[in-house]
Structures are given as C-alpha cells and as structure tokens.
Short mmCIF file of C-alpha atoms and ligand atoms in Angstrom, two decimals:
data_model
loop_
_atom_site.label_atom_id
_atom_site.label_comp_id
_atom_site.label_asym_id
_atom_site.label_seq_id
_atom_site.Cartn_x
_atom_site.Cartn_y
_atom_site.Cartn_z
CA MET A 1 -6.70 -22.61 18.70
CA GLY A 2 -4.29 -19.75 18.14
CA ASP A 3 -1.86 -20.82 20.79
CA GLN A 4 -0.83 -24.08 19.19
CA PRO A 5 2.34 -23.30 17.28
CA GLY A 6 2.16 -26.52 15.31
CA ASN A 7 -0.98 -25.36 13.47
CA GLU A 8 -2.48 -28.83 13.30
CA VAL A 9 -5.65 -27.19 12.16
CA ARG A 10 -9.02 -28.82 11.92
CA LEU A 11 -11.72 -26.54 10.73
CA PRO A 12 -15.08 -27.77 11.88
CA GLU A 13 -16.48 -24.32 11.17
CA LYS A 14 -15.49 -24.47 7.52
CA ASP A 15 -17.67 -26.10 4.91
CA ARG A 16 -15.87 -28.29 2.34
CA LEU A 17 -13.09 -25.91 1.49
CA THR A 18 -10.24 -27.30 -0.61
CA LEU A 19 -7.03 -27.39 1.35
CA LEU A 20 -4.12 -25.99 -0.68
CA GLY A 21 -1.65 -26.02 2.19
CA GLU A 22 -1.66 -26.99 5.85
CA LYS A 23 1.37 -25.17 7.21
CA PRO A 24 0.57 -22.38 6.77
CA LEU A 25 -3.13 -23.00 6.32
CA VAL A 26 -4.42 -22.11 2.85
CA ALA A 27 -7.86 -23.20 1.65
CA GLU A 28 -10.01 -22.16 -1.29
CA THR A 29 -13.73 -22.30 -1.92
CA PRO A 30 -15.11 -24.53 -4.68
CA ALA A 31 -17.00 -22.28 -7.11
CA GLU A 32 -20.33 -24.01 -6.44
CA LEU A 33 -20.07 -22.97 -2.79
CA LEU A 34 -19.84 -19.31 -3.83
CA ASP A 35 -23.52 -19.27 -4.72
CA ASP A 36 -24.65 -16.89 -1.96
CA ASP A 37 -24.94 -13.13 -2.45
CA THR A 38 -22.87 -12.71 0.71
CA THR A 39 -20.26 -15.41 1.22
CA PRO A 40 -20.96 -17.13 4.56
CA ILE A 41 -18.00 -17.23 6.92
CA GLN A 42 -17.87 -21.01 6.80
CA ARG A 43 -17.33 -20.79 3.03
CA PHE A 44 -14.81 -17.96 2.99
CA PHE A 45 -11.31 -18.86 1.76
CA ILE A 46 -8.30 -18.69 4.09
CA ARG A 47 -4.81 -17.60 3.27
CA ASN A 48 -2.14 -17.55 5.97
CA ASN A 49 1.52 -16.92 5.32
CA GLY A 50 3.08 -17.77 8.67
CA LEU A 51 2.16 -19.04 12.11
CA LEU A 52 -1.01 -18.10 13.88
CA PRO A 53 -0.85 -15.39 16.54
CA GLU A 54 -2.18 -15.90 20.04
CA LEU A 55 -5.91 -15.78 20.44
CA ALA A 56 -7.00 -12.41 21.85
CA THR A 57 -9.00 -13.04 25.00
CA GLU A 58 -10.28 -9.45 25.28
CA PRO A 59 -10.96 -8.23 21.74
CA ASP A 60 -11.98 -4.70 22.77
CA ALA A 61 -8.59 -4.24 24.44
CA TRP A 62 -6.74 -5.08 21.21
CA SER A 63 -4.61 -2.07 20.31
CA LEU A 64 -3.58 -0.55 17.01
CA THR A 65 -0.66 1.83 16.67
CA ILE A 66 -0.46 4.44 13.90
CA ASN A 67 2.93 6.08 13.66
CA GLY A 68 5.63 7.27 11.30
CA GLU A 69 4.99 10.30 9.09
CA VAL A 70 2.08 11.65 11.15
CA GLU A 71 1.69 14.72 13.38
CA ARG A 72 0.78 12.60 16.42
CA ALA A 73 1.24 8.89 16.80
CA LEU A 74 -1.94 7.16 17.97
CA ARG A 75 -2.51 4.06 19.99
CA LEU A 76 -6.16 3.09 19.84
CA THR A 77 -7.95 0.18 21.40
CA LEU A 78 -10.60 -1.61 19.40
CA ALA A 79 -13.16 -0.15 21.83
CA GLU A 80 -11.93 3.36 20.93
CA LEU A 81 -12.01 2.65 17.23
CA LYS A 82 -15.61 1.50 17.59
CA SER A 83 -16.71 4.62 19.46
CA HIS A 84 -14.57 7.50 18.13
CA PHE A 85 -15.07 7.21 14.37
CA PRO A 86 -18.04 6.80 12.01
CA VAL A 87 -18.82 3.10 11.66
CA LYS A 88 -19.76 1.66 8.27
CA THR A 89 -20.72 -1.70 6.84
CA LEU A 90 -19.83 -2.45 3.24
CA ARG A 91 -20.08 -5.63 1.23
CA MET A 92 -16.79 -6.03 -0.56
CA VAL A 93 -14.74 -8.61 -2.38
CA LEU A 94 -11.50 -9.94 -0.97
CA GLU A 95 -9.40 -11.83 -3.51
CA CYS A 96 -5.97 -13.37 -3.21
CA GLY A 97 -3.46 -11.92 -5.71
CA GLY A 98 -2.66 -15.49 -6.75
CA ASN A 99 -6.26 -16.51 -7.47
CA GLY A 100 -6.25 -18.50 -10.75
CA ARG A 101 -2.52 -19.22 -10.56
CA SER A 102 -2.90 -22.93 -11.37
CA PHE A 103 -4.11 -22.10 -14.89
CA PHE A 104 -0.78 -20.64 -15.96
CA THR A 105 1.51 -22.88 -18.05
CA PRO A 106 4.23 -23.47 -17.10
CA ARG A 107 3.12 -23.63 -13.49
CA ALA A 108 4.00 -20.47 -11.63
CA VAL A 109 5.50 -20.68 -8.13
CA GLY A 110 3.05 -20.60 -5.20
CA ASN A 111 -0.25 -21.97 -3.94
CA PRO A 112 -2.20 -23.60 -6.78
CA TRP A 113 -5.37 -21.51 -6.56
CA THR A 114 -8.09 -22.36 -9.06
CA HIS A 115 -11.09 -20.02 -8.95
CA GLY A 116 -11.75 -19.99 -5.21
CA GLY A 117 -9.35 -17.46 -3.65
CA ILE A 118 -12.27 -15.06 -3.51
CA GLY A 119 -15.13 -14.17 -1.22
CA CYS A 120 -17.50 -11.27 -0.74
CA ALA A 121 -18.43 -10.42 2.85
CA GLU A 122 -20.08 -7.60 4.76
CA TRP A 123 -17.26 -5.87 6.59
CA THR A 124 -17.98 -3.53 9.49
CA GLY A 125 -15.40 -1.04 10.66
CA VAL A 126 -14.13 2.48 10.20
CA SER A 127 -12.39 4.08 7.24
CA LEU A 128 -8.64 3.92 7.66
CA GLY A 129 -8.62 7.45 6.19
CA ASP A 130 -10.60 8.82 9.13
CA VAL A 131 -8.03 7.40 11.53
CA LEU A 132 -5.07 8.63 9.47
CA ARG A 133 -6.59 12.13 9.37
CA ARG A 134 -6.96 12.02 13.16
CA ALA A 135 -3.24 11.23 13.38
CA GLY A 136 -2.55 14.05 10.92
CA LEU A 137 -0.68 13.00 7.80
CA LYS A 138 2.53 14.86 7.11
CA ASP A 139 3.40 15.82 3.53
CA THR A 140 6.00 13.10 3.72
CA GLY A 141 3.37 10.41 4.49
CA LEU A 142 3.23 8.74 1.09
CA HIS A 143 2.85 5.00 1.76
CA THR A 144 1.56 2.69 4.46
CA ALA A 145 3.26 -0.36 5.99
CA HIS A 146 1.11 -2.98 7.75
CA TYR A 147 2.03 -5.21 10.65
CA GLY A 148 0.02 -8.06 12.14
CA ALA A 149 0.55 -10.22 15.20
CA ASP A 150 1.37 -13.43 13.31
CA PRO A 151 5.05 -14.37 13.22
CA ASP A 152 6.79 -15.81 10.22
CA SER A 153 7.09 -19.60 9.95
CA SER A 154 10.52 -19.54 11.60
CA GLY A 155 8.72 -18.54 14.81
CA ASP A 156 10.98 -15.50 15.24
CA PRO A 157 8.58 -12.98 16.82
CA ASP A 158 10.44 -10.08 15.18
CA ARG A 159 9.88 -11.41 11.69
CA PRO A 160 6.39 -10.74 10.38
CA ALA A 161 4.68 -13.42 8.32
CA ILE A 162 3.87 -10.74 5.78
CA SER A 163 4.06 -6.94 5.86
CA ARG A 164 2.85 -5.06 2.84
CA GLY A 165 1.86 -1.46 2.20
CA MET A 166 0.02 0.74 -0.26
CA PRO A 167 0.20 4.24 -1.71
CA ILE A 168 -1.49 6.76 0.59
CA ALA A 169 -4.27 7.47 -1.95
CA LYS A 170 -5.54 3.89 -1.63
CA ALA A 171 -5.25 4.09 2.17
CA LEU A 172 -7.41 7.23 2.13
CA GLU A 173 -10.18 5.76 -0.01
CA GLU A 174 -13.33 5.62 2.10
CA HIS A 175 -13.80 1.91 1.33
CA THR A 176 -10.44 0.95 2.82
CA LEU A 177 -11.54 -0.25 6.24
CA LEU A 178 -10.20 -1.20 9.63
CA ALA A 179 -12.72 -4.00 10.15
CA TRP A 180 -13.76 -5.87 13.30
CA ALA A 181 -16.89 -7.64 12.06
CA MET A 182 -17.67 -9.95 9.16
CA ASN A 183 -21.25 -10.69 8.13
CA GLY A 184 -22.41 -9.08 11.37
CA GLU A 185 -20.30 -11.31 13.61
CA PRO A 186 -17.13 -10.41 15.49
CA LEU A 187 -14.29 -10.93 13.01
CA PRO A 188 -13.36 -14.62 13.28
CA PHE A 189 -9.86 -15.48 14.37
CA TYR A 190 -8.99 -17.14 11.05
CA HIS A 191 -9.95 -13.99 9.18
CA GLY A 192 -7.74 -11.76 11.31
CA GLY A 193 -9.91 -11.11 14.35
CA PRO A 194 -10.09 -8.98 16.39
CA LEU A 195 -8.98 -6.42 13.77
CA ARG A 196 -7.90 -6.43 10.13
CA LEU A 197 -7.55 -4.18 7.15
CA VAL A 198 -9.85 -4.61 4.19
CA VAL A 199 -8.34 -3.07 1.07
CA PRO A 200 -10.90 -3.92 -1.59
CA GLY A 201 -10.07 -4.47 -5.24
CA TRP A 202 -6.34 -4.93 -4.66
CA PRO A 203 -4.49 -8.17 -3.82
CA GLY A 204 -5.77 -9.71 -0.58
CA SER A 205 -2.27 -9.56 0.88
CA LEU A 206 -2.78 -5.85 1.62
CA SER A 207 -5.71 -6.70 3.89
CA GLN A 208 -3.52 -7.34 6.91
CA LYS A 209 -5.06 -9.66 9.50
CA TRP A 210 -4.49 -9.43 13.27
CA LEU A 211 -3.55 -5.81 12.59
CA LYS A 212 -1.29 -4.22 15.23
CA ARG A 213 0.41 -1.32 13.54
CA ILE A 214 0.26 0.97 10.56
CA TRP A 215 3.50 2.74 9.90
CA VAL A 216 3.16 5.73 7.59
CA ARG A 217 6.26 5.97 5.47
CA ASP A 218 7.89 8.45 3.11
CA ARG A 219 8.61 5.72 0.56
CA GLU A 220 7.28 2.40 -0.67
CA HIS A 221 7.43 -0.17 2.12
CA ASP A 222 10.09 -2.89 2.00
CA GLY A 223 8.65 -5.58 4.29
CA PRO A 224 8.13 -9.28 3.43
CA GLY A 225 5.76 -9.36 0.47
CA MET A 226 7.07 -6.13 -1.05
CA MET A 227 10.46 -7.11 -2.41
CA GLY A 228 11.75 -8.98 -5.44
CA LEU A 229 9.01 -10.71 -7.40
CA SER A 230 6.43 -10.48 -4.60
CA TYR A 231 3.16 -9.06 -5.91
CA ARG A 232 4.98 -7.70 -8.92
CA VAL A 233 4.17 -8.32 -12.55
CA PRO A 234 6.03 -7.47 -15.76
CA VAL A 235 5.23 -4.03 -17.20
CA HIS A 236 5.41 -5.55 -20.70
CA PRO A 237 4.21 -9.13 -21.27
CA ILE A 238 6.94 -11.79 -21.23
CA PRO A 239 6.92 -15.30 -22.75
CA PRO A 240 5.51 -17.99 -20.43
CA GLY A 241 8.32 -19.46 -18.37
CA ALA A 242 10.79 -16.66 -19.07
CA ALA A 243 13.19 -15.55 -16.35
CA ALA A 244 12.32 -12.20 -14.83
CA ASN A 245 15.90 -10.93 -14.51
CA ASP A 246 16.19 -7.55 -16.21
CA VAL A 247 12.44 -7.43 -16.75
CA GLU A 248 10.77 -4.19 -15.69
CA LEU A 249 8.21 -4.96 -12.98
CA ARG A 250 5.39 -3.03 -11.38
CA VAL A 251 3.55 -3.66 -8.12
CA LEU A 252 0.20 -5.35 -8.77
CA GLU A 253 -2.54 -2.95 -7.69
CA SER A 254 -6.11 -3.32 -8.96
CA MET A 255 -7.06 -6.95 -9.64
CA PRO A 256 -8.36 -7.72 -13.14
CA VAL A 257 -12.00 -8.35 -14.13
CA ARG A 258 -13.20 -11.84 -13.35
CA SER A 259 -16.30 -14.01 -12.98
CA ILE A 260 -17.28 -17.41 -11.66
CA ILE A 261 -20.18 -19.72 -12.38
CA SER A 262 -21.58 -20.83 -9.02
CA THR A 263 -24.56 -22.82 -10.42
CA PRO A 264 -24.53 -25.38 -11.94
CA ALA A 265 -21.64 -27.20 -10.31
CA ASP A 266 -19.03 -28.54 -12.67
CA GLY A 267 -20.06 -32.02 -13.83
CA SER A 268 -23.81 -31.56 -13.28
CA VAL A 269 -26.15 -33.95 -15.12
CA TYR A 270 -29.65 -32.91 -16.26
CA PRO A 271 -32.53 -35.17 -17.31
CA ALA A 272 -32.79 -36.02 -21.00
CA GLY A 273 -34.89 -33.46 -22.82
CA THR A 274 -33.78 -30.47 -20.72
CA ARG A 275 -33.55 -27.54 -23.10
CA ALA A 276 -33.05 -24.58 -20.77
CA ILE A 277 -30.84 -24.32 -17.72
CA THR A 278 -30.44 -21.54 -15.23
CA VAL A 279 -26.92 -20.37 -14.64
CA ARG A 280 -25.80 -18.12 -11.77
CA GLY A 281 -22.59 -16.56 -10.65
CA ALA A 282 -20.64 -13.52 -9.59
CA ALA A 283 -18.35 -10.98 -11.27
CA TRP A 284 -15.98 -8.31 -9.99
CA ALA A 285 -13.35 -6.03 -11.47
CA GLY A 286 -10.83 -4.70 -8.94
CA ASP A 287 -11.10 -0.90 -8.72
CA ASP A 288 -13.33 -0.88 -11.77
CA ALA A 289 -17.00 -1.72 -12.27
CA VAL A 290 -18.37 -4.76 -14.07
CA ALA A 291 -20.03 -3.61 -17.29
CA ARG A 292 -21.41 -6.94 -18.49
CA VAL A 293 -21.29 -10.70 -18.13
CA ASP A 294 -21.84 -13.01 -21.09
CA LEU A 295 -22.23 -16.77 -21.32
CA SER A 296 -21.52 -19.26 -24.03
CA VAL A 297 -22.29 -22.95 -24.45
CA ASP A 298 -20.60 -23.27 -27.82
CA GLY A 299 -16.99 -22.36 -27.15
CA GLY A 300 -17.52 -18.63 -27.61
CA THR A 301 -19.26 -18.82 -31.00
CA THR A 302 -22.34 -17.15 -29.58
CA TRP A 303 -22.87 -15.27 -26.32
CA ILE A 304 -25.90 -14.56 -24.14
CA ALA A 305 -25.92 -11.53 -21.84
CA ALA A 306 -26.56 -12.28 -18.16
CA ALA A 307 -28.94 -10.19 -16.03
CA MET A 308 -26.91 -8.39 -13.39
CA GLN A 309 -28.01 -7.50 -9.86
CA PRO A 310 -26.72 -4.00 -9.03
CA PRO A 311 -23.87 -4.01 -6.51
CA ARG A 312 -24.79 -2.66 -3.06
CA ASN A 313 -21.78 -0.40 -2.95
CA ARG A 314 -18.51 0.04 -4.79
CA TYR A 315 -16.34 -3.12 -4.53
CA ASP A 316 -19.34 -5.37 -3.96
CA TRP A 317 -19.46 -8.17 -6.50
CA VAL A 318 -22.18 -8.35 -9.11
CA ARG A 319 -24.46 -11.38 -8.86
CA TRP A 320 -25.80 -12.43 -12.24
CA THR A 321 -28.17 -15.01 -13.72
CA ALA A 322 -28.92 -16.25 -17.22
CA THR A 323 -31.09 -18.89 -18.84
CA LEU A 324 -29.22 -20.89 -21.43
CA ARG A 325 -31.04 -22.73 -24.20
CA LEU A 326 -29.55 -26.01 -25.32
CA PRO A 327 -30.14 -27.40 -28.82
CA GLY A 328 -30.36 -31.02 -27.66
CA ASP A 329 -29.11 -33.62 -25.24
CA GLY A 330 -25.39 -34.08 -24.79
CA TYR A 331 -22.27 -32.55 -23.40
CA TYR A 332 -21.78 -28.78 -23.00
CA GLU A 333 -19.07 -26.51 -21.70
CA ILE A 334 -20.44 -23.31 -20.23
CA SER A 335 -18.10 -20.31 -20.16
CA ALA A 336 -18.63 -17.02 -18.36
CA ARG A 337 -16.90 -13.85 -19.50
CA ALA A 338 -17.07 -10.58 -17.56
CA THR A 339 -16.13 -7.22 -19.08
CA ASP A 340 -15.19 -4.16 -17.03
CA ALA A 341 -16.28 -0.56 -17.61
CA GLN A 342 -13.16 0.09 -19.69
CA GLY A 343 -14.04 -2.72 -22.08
CA ARG A 344 -11.47 -5.18 -20.79
CA ALA A 345 -12.88 -8.72 -20.91
CA GLN A 346 -11.60 -11.97 -19.48
CA PRO A 347 -9.30 -13.91 -21.80
CA VAL A 348 -10.12 -17.31 -23.31
CA ARG A 349 -6.69 -18.57 -22.33
CA PRO A 350 -4.49 -17.28 -19.51
CA THR A 351 -2.56 -14.24 -20.65
CA ASN A 352 0.14 -12.24 -18.87
CA TRP A 353 2.09 -15.16 -17.49
CA ASN A 354 4.36 -13.94 -14.68
CA PRO A 355 6.85 -15.80 -12.49
CA ASN A 356 4.76 -15.72 -9.31
CA GLY A 357 1.48 -16.26 -11.11
CA TYR A 358 -0.59 -13.23 -10.11
CA GLY A 359 -3.81 -11.95 -11.59
CA CYS A 360 -4.80 -14.89 -13.79
CA ASN A 361 -8.36 -14.05 -14.87
CA VAL A 362 -9.01 -16.72 -17.47
CA MET A 363 -12.70 -17.51 -17.95
CA HIS A 364 -14.34 -20.05 -15.69
CA GLN A 365 -15.89 -23.06 -17.42
CA VAL A 366 -18.21 -25.73 -16.11
CA VAL A 367 -19.15 -28.89 -17.91
CA VAL A 368 -22.72 -30.22 -17.92
CA THR A 369 -24.41 -33.22 -19.50
CA VAL A 370 -28.05 -33.46 -20.54
CA GLY A 371 -29.39 -36.99 -20.65
CA PRO A 372 -27.37 -40.12 -20.00
CA ALA A 373 -23.65 -39.38 -19.92
CA PRO A 374 -22.17 -40.49 -23.26
N1 LIG B 401 -1.36 -10.89 9.26
C1 LIG B 401 -1.60 -11.46 8.09
N2 LIG B 401 -2.44 -10.86 7.25
C2 LIG B 401 -2.72 -11.42 6.05
C3 LIG B 401 -2.11 -12.62 5.65
C4 LIG B 401 -1.23 -13.25 6.57
O1 LIG B 401 -0.66 -14.31 6.31
N3 LIG B 401 -1.00 -12.64 7.78
N4 LIG B 401 -2.39 -13.13 4.39
C5 LIG B 401 -2.86 -12.18 3.40
C6 LIG B 401 -3.31 -12.77 2.16
S1 LIG B 401 -2.09 -13.24 1.08
C7 LIG B 401 -4.64 -12.83 1.83
S2 LIG B 401 -5.14 -13.36 0.30
C8 LIG B 401 -5.69 -12.45 2.80
C9 LIG B 401 -6.64 -13.62 3.04
O2 LIG B 401 -7.61 -13.29 3.98
P1 LIG B 401 -8.53 -14.44 4.61
O3 LIG B 401 -7.64 -15.51 5.16
O4 LIG B 401 -9.37 -13.78 5.62
O5 LIG B 401 -9.37 -14.97 3.47
O6 LIG B 401 -5.14 -12.06 4.04
C10 LIG B 401 -3.97 -11.30 3.97
N5 LIG B 401 -3.63 -10.79 5.25
MO1 LIG B 402 -3.09 -13.73 -0.96
#
C-alpha cells in the first residue's frame, strides 16, 4: 500500500471513520465509536500531512539515527531498540492539535475536525529518554527535531511532510516513547509503523510516524510545522477572525482538558416512559489530570457528577459513566464537561479562537429523544 504515490487509499481495516481529506489521508472517529476503554486500531483516527513512505519489508531492520548535540551519535535498528533498553507498555491518548477546529467561528484554516481527532491506545516501546541518555546529551542539547520517512506532497524526498520538535524536558519524560506496537500488535503502517514517537498530552504532530531520525539541537527546531502560525496560539486572546500579524504567539504544548460522550450516539431515540439513561464517555487533560466530569441535560442549569474509572497510568484517558434522570418524554441535549486538576473546565462556547484553530475544547453535546420524535 505504501508504494503507491497516488494514495488512492481504501481502508478496509478501518471501521466507519469520517474522511476529512483524501490526499493526504485524514480521517476522524465518530464519538460513538470511541466507546472502548482502549481504542481499537480499526477505530483510531489517521492524520497524514504528506505522501506515504515505502512499506518496510523488514521491520526489525528499520533504523533510527540520533545525532546532533550528543556525545556519540547512534544508529539503532528496531531489533536493537527492542533488546537494549527497558520495554514498557502504556495506555496513552494521542490527540491532533486541531481536534475541535470546526467549532470555531469564523472557520479556522485546516482540517475540519469535530470531536474525533483523538484515540487512546496501548503503546509498547522504550522511553526516548533512555536512548538519549545512551547517546549522552550535551549541555547544548536543548530541543529535539523529528524526521520521518514520508515525503512532502510535492514528492521531493528531501522535503519532509512534517518535522517538529520539543523542548528536551518533554523528550526526557519517561512517558515519551519510541513505539513499535499498538494494542499489542506491530505498529500498523498507517500509524507510523515500524517505529514512531508517542509524545502524550501534547499535539499529535510531535508524535512523528515512520521515525528515522532525532536530531538534538541547541535551539528550537525550524522544520515544517514549527514556523509561522503552525502549532502556535496567541499568548493573549484575540477577537475571532482577527489577523495574527503583530500578535505575540507561543508554541502550543499541553492540550487542554476535554471530554466526549461515547454513549448514547447523537440522535438516539428511547422508548416513551424512559426516565433514566446511562451515559458513558472519556476525558483527558493534556499534561494534567482530570479532576471531574459533570453532565447536564438542562443546558448547564444543573450538573450530575460522573463516576470515573482511574487511569491506568499518566496520560491514559479517564473512562466515566453516569445515570441521568429525565423528567419526562421529549427532547434533551446532554452536555459533558471535564475539569482538570487546576480547576480549568471546558467552555460552553469555543474560546481562544486562533488563526489555525488549535486546542478547541468546547463541550461535547449529544441530542436524544424519549418517546416519539416531536
Ligand atoms: N511522519 C509523520 N508523522 C506524523 C504525521 C505525518 O504526517 N507524518 N502527522 C502527525 C499528526 S498532525 C498527528 S495528529 C499524528 C496522527 O497520528 P495517527 O495518524 O497515528 O493517528 O501523527 C503525527 N505524526
Ligand atoms: Mo495533527
């Protein structure tokens, strides 16, 4: 599949994802398909920025180079990564920085994500920090720069589709992984197999797929995805639709607190007389922890606290459930609102409009009807 430059992609292995773009392939998961504790591979969103690389025929021979501001440059095969460093499996959220973009008014530039640029998988790999320490970080090693095997849409092999980087502290966090397996299976090609980064809690764009090289730099990286308005948001809020010239910007790091309702599906109809419905979903909060999730069926007049399942590890999402009592038959809008450990809750309406539409964490709502639809 990877060797067809036209990317005429059919995805038999994907289950009812919503296609947001075909070239490059971008597809999100409808919220009602995010009802599993661990997102199955066939329901995991896809975000590509360029062409697909060639399919690796011998995954264990895949090599990763670590160079730049290190004592000794390393070139490691996947087989060496698997056997020379402590292996860990962590369930962690991966979320596109543009998730929720379509809720901004005016429309921000980019893929019109609704609530489905998110998934939570079990990633198996080694801590990037362990590998960087093996290479020996110099005092001048302050940022990373990531390179994958996928060329930019022009097809020029020297132009990466995307190449972002992070401050060295995030790279050294034990949860930042070089991952080769997803939900216990070899990392699928679409998700960056044989090898990718998983940088949990921060925009998905840092989690470089088809990872070939990590360049340790003495300054913030300047590859595609790092310059101009890319993954940057205004330091001080600006009016929706305003030009960003002369506006002070910062690189988007931790993603904001967010939740989705995965049951019931939007538009569900219940038999007349139903007075209690079970609601389920997930919540996550970037680098932070989820403190609570509340639900309302009356536009936020009253709230019911959801019961939360403890996360398995840091960066795992929180699965939650609640039973909502309804006063009678009719039409209801259910809203979910997550709050992080610092007391920051999801907004009722999208706040923090920004030109490229990052980090929109407006509450998710689903509509249900009890009894015959009016
Ligand atoms: N090499 C490479 N890595 C990449 C990308 C890409 O286009 N090429 N897209 C990034 C973006 S923007 C996101 S949101 C995640 C999506 O990962 P997924 O397709 O496995 O869901 O991969 C990131 N890593
Ligand atoms: Mo993304």
